[in-house]
PDB file of C-alpha atoms in Angstrom:
ATOM      1  CA  UNK A1344     -17.903  23.886-105.865  1.00 60.00           C
ATOM      2  CA  UNK A1345     -14.515  23.714-104.181  1.00 64.00           C
ATOM      3  CA  UNK A1346     -11.609  25.099-106.161  1.00 66.00           C
ATOM      4  CA  UNK A1347      -7.974  25.990-105.398  1.00 68.00           C
ATOM      5  CA  UNK A1348      -5.209  26.773-107.871  1.00 71.00           C
ATOM      6  CA  UNK A1349      -1.397  26.769-107.596  1.00 72.00           C
ATOM      7  CA  UNK A1350      -1.471  30.460-108.541  1.00 73.00           C
ATOM      8  CA  UNK A1351      -3.668  33.437-107.471  1.00 74.00           C
ATOM      9  CA  UNK A1352      -6.648  34.398-109.611  1.00 77.00           C
ATOM     10  CA  UNK A1353      -8.863  37.451-109.338  1.00 82.00           C
ATOM     11  CA  UNK A1354     -12.416  37.183-107.907  1.00 80.00           C
ATOM     12  CA  UNK A1355     -15.014  35.345-110.018  1.00 82.00           C
ATOM     13  CA  UNK A1356     -18.487  36.915-110.480  1.00 84.00           C
ATOM     14  CA  UNK A1357     -21.209  34.345-111.362  1.00 82.00           C
ATOM     15  CA  UNK A1358     -24.907  34.435-110.906  1.00 85.00           C
ATOM     16  CA  UNK A1359     -24.912  37.590-108.779  1.00 86.00           C
ATOM     17  CA  UNK A1360     -22.273  36.153-106.358  1.00 80.00           C
ATOM     18  CA  UNK A1361     -18.558  36.859-105.971  1.00 80.00           C
ATOM     19  CA  UNK A1362     -16.214  33.977-105.360  1.00 77.00           C
ATOM     20  CA  UNK A1363     -12.599  34.316-104.263  1.00 73.00           C
ATOM     21  CA  UNK A1364     -10.566  31.380-105.726  1.00 72.00           C
ATOM     22  CA  UNK A1365      -8.034  30.063-103.274  1.00 70.00           C
ATOM     23  CA  UNK A1366      -4.359  29.561-103.948  1.00 71.00           C
ATOM     24  CA  UNK A1367      -3.216  26.143-102.820  1.00 68.00           C
ATOM     25  CA  UNK A1368       0.507  25.827-102.473  1.00 70.00           C
ATOM     26  CA  UNK A1369       3.036  25.369 -99.664  1.00 79.00           C
ATOM     27  CA  UNK A1370       3.054  29.073 -98.499  1.00 84.00           C
ATOM     28  CA  UNK A1371       0.866  28.194 -95.544  1.00 87.00           C
ATOM     29  CA  UNK A1372       2.249  24.857 -94.351  1.00 91.00           C
ATOM     30  CA  UNK A1373       5.987  24.789 -94.695  1.00 92.00           C
ATOM     31  CA  UNK A1374       6.804  28.144 -92.993  1.00 93.00           C
ATOM     32  CA  UNK A1375       4.613  27.313 -90.044  1.00 96.00           C
ATOM     33  CA  UNK A1376       5.886  23.813 -89.576  1.00 97.00           C
ATOM     34  CA  UNK A1377       9.470  24.970 -90.042  1.00 97.00           C
ATOM     35  CA  UNK A1378       8.952  27.702 -87.436  1.00 97.00           C
ATOM     36  CA  UNK A1379       7.528  25.262 -84.973  1.00 98.00           C
ATOM     37  CA  UNK A1380      10.321  22.733 -85.530  1.00 98.00           C
ATOM     38  CA  UNK A1381      12.986  25.473 -85.114  1.00 97.00           C
ATOM     39  CA  UNK A1382      11.460  26.989 -82.009  1.00 98.00           C
ATOM     40  CA  UNK A1383      10.894  23.711 -80.255  1.00 99.00           C
ATOM     41  CA  UNK A1384      14.141  22.099 -81.415  1.00 98.00           C
ATOM     42  CA  UNK A1385      12.008  19.081 -82.328  1.00 99.00           C
ATOM     43  CA  UNK A1386      13.835  15.747 -82.197  1.00 98.00           C
ATOM     44  CA  UNK A1387      12.232  14.717 -85.462  1.00 98.00           C
ATOM     45  CA  UNK A1388       9.552  15.708 -87.941  1.00 98.00           C
ATOM     46  CA  UNK A1389       6.402  13.677 -88.090  1.00 98.00           C
ATOM     47  CA  UNK A1390       3.444  13.368 -90.405  1.00 96.00           C
ATOM     48  CA  UNK A1391       1.176  14.424 -87.528  1.00 98.00           C
ATOM     49  CA  UNK A1392       2.921  17.936 -87.545  1.00 98.00           C
ATOM     50  CA  UNK A1393       1.799  18.497 -91.096  1.00 95.00           C
ATOM     51  CA  UNK A1394      -1.704  17.204 -90.347  1.00 95.00           C
ATOM     52  CA  UNK A1395      -2.020  19.520 -87.440  1.00 97.00           C
ATOM     53  CA  UNK A1396      -0.870  22.415 -89.546  1.00 96.00           C
ATOM     54  CA  UNK A1397      -3.565  21.640 -92.086  1.00 92.00           C
ATOM     55  CA  UNK A1398      -6.212  21.627 -89.313  1.00 96.00           C
ATOM     56  CA  UNK A1399      -4.835  24.810 -87.819  1.00 97.00           C
ATOM     57  CA  UNK A1400      -5.066  26.670 -91.141  1.00 95.00           C
ATOM     58  CA  UNK A1401      -8.578  25.305 -91.834  1.00 93.00           C
ATOM     59  CA  UNK A1402      -9.750  26.557 -88.386  1.00 97.00           C
ATOM     60  CA  UNK A1403      -8.640  30.042 -89.339  1.00 96.00           C
ATOM     61  CA  UNK A1404     -11.079  30.352 -92.270  1.00 94.00           C
ATOM     62  CA  UNK A1405     -14.301  32.044 -91.143  1.00 94.00           C
ATOM     63  CA  UNK A1406     -17.789  30.932 -92.109  1.00 94.00           C
ATOM     64  CA  UNK A1407     -18.121  34.109 -94.230  1.00 93.00           C
ATOM     65  CA  UNK A1408     -14.888  33.382 -95.975  1.00 90.00           C
ATOM     66  CA  UNK A1409     -16.087  29.840 -96.731  1.00 88.00           C
ATOM     67  CA  UNK A1410     -19.315  31.315 -98.300  1.00 86.00           C
ATOM     68  CA  UNK A1411     -16.982  33.368-100.586  1.00 81.00           C
ATOM     69  CA  UNK A1412     -15.337  30.150-101.771  1.00 79.00           C
ATOM     70  CA  UNK A1413     -12.136  30.648 -99.759  1.00 83.00           C
ATOM     71  CA  UNK A1414     -10.399  27.500 -98.593  1.00 85.00           C
ATOM     72  CA  UNK A1415      -7.487  29.320 -96.844  1.00 87.00           C
ATOM     73  CA  UNK A1416      -7.211  32.360 -94.646  1.00 91.00           C
ATOM     74  CA  UNK A1417      -6.384  35.585 -96.602  1.00 87.00           C
ATOM     75  CA  UNK A1418      -2.809  36.043 -97.576  1.00 86.00           C
ATOM     76  CA  UNK A1419      -3.079  39.613 -96.413  1.00 89.00           C
ATOM     77  CA  UNK A1420      -2.840  38.198 -92.814  1.00 90.00           C
ATOM     78  CA  UNK A1421      -0.231  35.499 -93.629  1.00 92.00           C
ATOM     79  CA  UNK A1422       2.152  36.382 -90.778  1.00 94.00           C
ATOM     80  CA  UNK A1423      -0.534  35.963 -88.140  1.00 96.00           C
ATOM     81  CA  UNK A1424      -1.840  32.780 -89.801  1.00 96.00           C
ATOM     82  CA  UNK A1425       1.701  31.351 -89.685  1.00 96.00           C
ATOM     83  CA  UNK A1426       2.182  32.254 -86.023  1.00 98.00           C
ATOM     84  CA  UNK A1427      -1.114  30.686 -85.034  1.00 98.00           C
ATOM     85  CA  UNK A1428      -0.395  27.576 -87.121  1.00 98.00           C
ATOM     86  CA  UNK A1429       3.119  27.252 -85.756  1.00 98.00           C
ATOM     87  CA  UNK A1430       1.781  27.572 -82.233  1.00 99.00           C
ATOM     88  CA  UNK A1431      -0.599  24.636 -82.875  1.00 98.00           C
ATOM     89  CA  UNK A1432       2.178  22.522 -84.335  1.00 99.00           C
ATOM     90  CA  UNK A1433       4.496  23.435 -81.379  1.00 99.00           C
ATOM     91  CA  UNK A1434       1.736  22.240 -79.001  1.00 99.00           C
ATOM     92  CA  UNK A1435       1.800  18.904 -80.729  1.00 99.00           C
ATOM     93  CA  UNK A1436       5.574  18.759 -80.578  1.00 99.00           C
ATOM     94  CA  UNK A1437       5.511  19.423 -76.846  1.00 99.00           C
ATOM     95  CA  UNK A1438       2.561  17.033 -76.198  1.00 99.00           C
ATOM     96  CA  UNK A1439       4.431  14.310 -78.090  1.00 98.00           C
ATOM     97  CA  UNK A1440       7.555  14.766 -76.013  1.00 99.00           C
ATOM     98  CA  UNK A1441       9.580  15.716 -79.079  1.00 99.00           C
ATOM     99  CA  UNK A1442      10.730  19.180 -77.943  1.00 99.00           C
ATOM    100  CA  UNK A1443      14.319  19.752 -76.771  1.00 99.00           C
ATOM    101  CA  UNK A1444      13.312  22.996 -74.953  1.00 99.00           C
ATOM    102  CA  UNK A1445      11.141  23.644 -71.940  1.00 98.00           C
ATOM    103  CA  UNK A1446       7.486  24.158 -72.712  1.00 99.00           C
ATOM    104  CA  UNK A1447       6.457  27.835 -72.336  1.00 98.00           C
ATOM    105  CA  UNK A1448       3.241  28.969 -70.715  1.00 98.00           C
ATOM    106  CA  UNK A1449       2.163  30.891 -73.791  1.00 99.00           C
ATOM    107  CA  UNK A1450       2.887  29.061 -77.094  1.00 98.00           C
ATOM    108  CA  UNK A1451       1.733  31.905 -79.306  1.00 98.00           C
ATOM    109  CA  UNK A1452       4.118  34.379 -77.580  1.00 98.00           C
ATOM    110  CA  UNK A1453       6.794  31.723 -77.781  1.00 98.00           C
ATOM    111  CA  UNK A1454       6.424  31.404 -81.448  1.00 98.00           C
ATOM    112  CA  UNK A1455       6.112  35.165 -81.961  1.00 97.00           C
ATOM    113  CA  UNK A1456       9.475  35.505 -80.196  1.00 95.00           C
ATOM    114  CA  UNK A1457      11.073  33.393 -82.890  1.00 95.00           C
ATOM    115  CA  UNK A1458       9.822  35.333 -85.913  1.00 92.00           C
ATOM    116  CA  UNK A1459      12.566  36.779 -87.929  1.00 84.00           C
ATOM    117  CA  UNK A1460      12.189  40.404 -88.888  1.00 78.00           C
ATOM    118  CA  UNK A1461      14.714  41.676 -91.474  1.00 77.00           C
ATOM    119  CA  UNK A1462      15.948  45.189 -90.849  1.00 78.00           C
ATOM    120  CA  UNK A1463      18.160  46.961 -93.371  1.00 81.00           C
ATOM    121  CA  UNK A1464      20.375  49.995 -92.845  1.00 72.00           C
TER     122      UNK A1464
END
């Protein structure tokens, strides 16, 4: 069974197994795509950018996590998931000739350099 909800639910225990219901909303896609667009100064936003983000997120779910019923990487690692996803989208932006900045040698480091970290007094 594949299940995802718009809100987070606690683990489900059934027939001696534990399943971790996934939360399916925009918290994975939009921040990563936005970060890639911002960092690359993309000329326009394409459907392919969102499709690449979906693939990048899916690639970050391990086989063990899939066995637990997880469809998305753990939210406890959301910043790293966003950075890796944004780097994949940025690669697509550069490959498509849509970037308005020079292509860096290391896309992950490039994206990491654009991460906003709030610091208060």
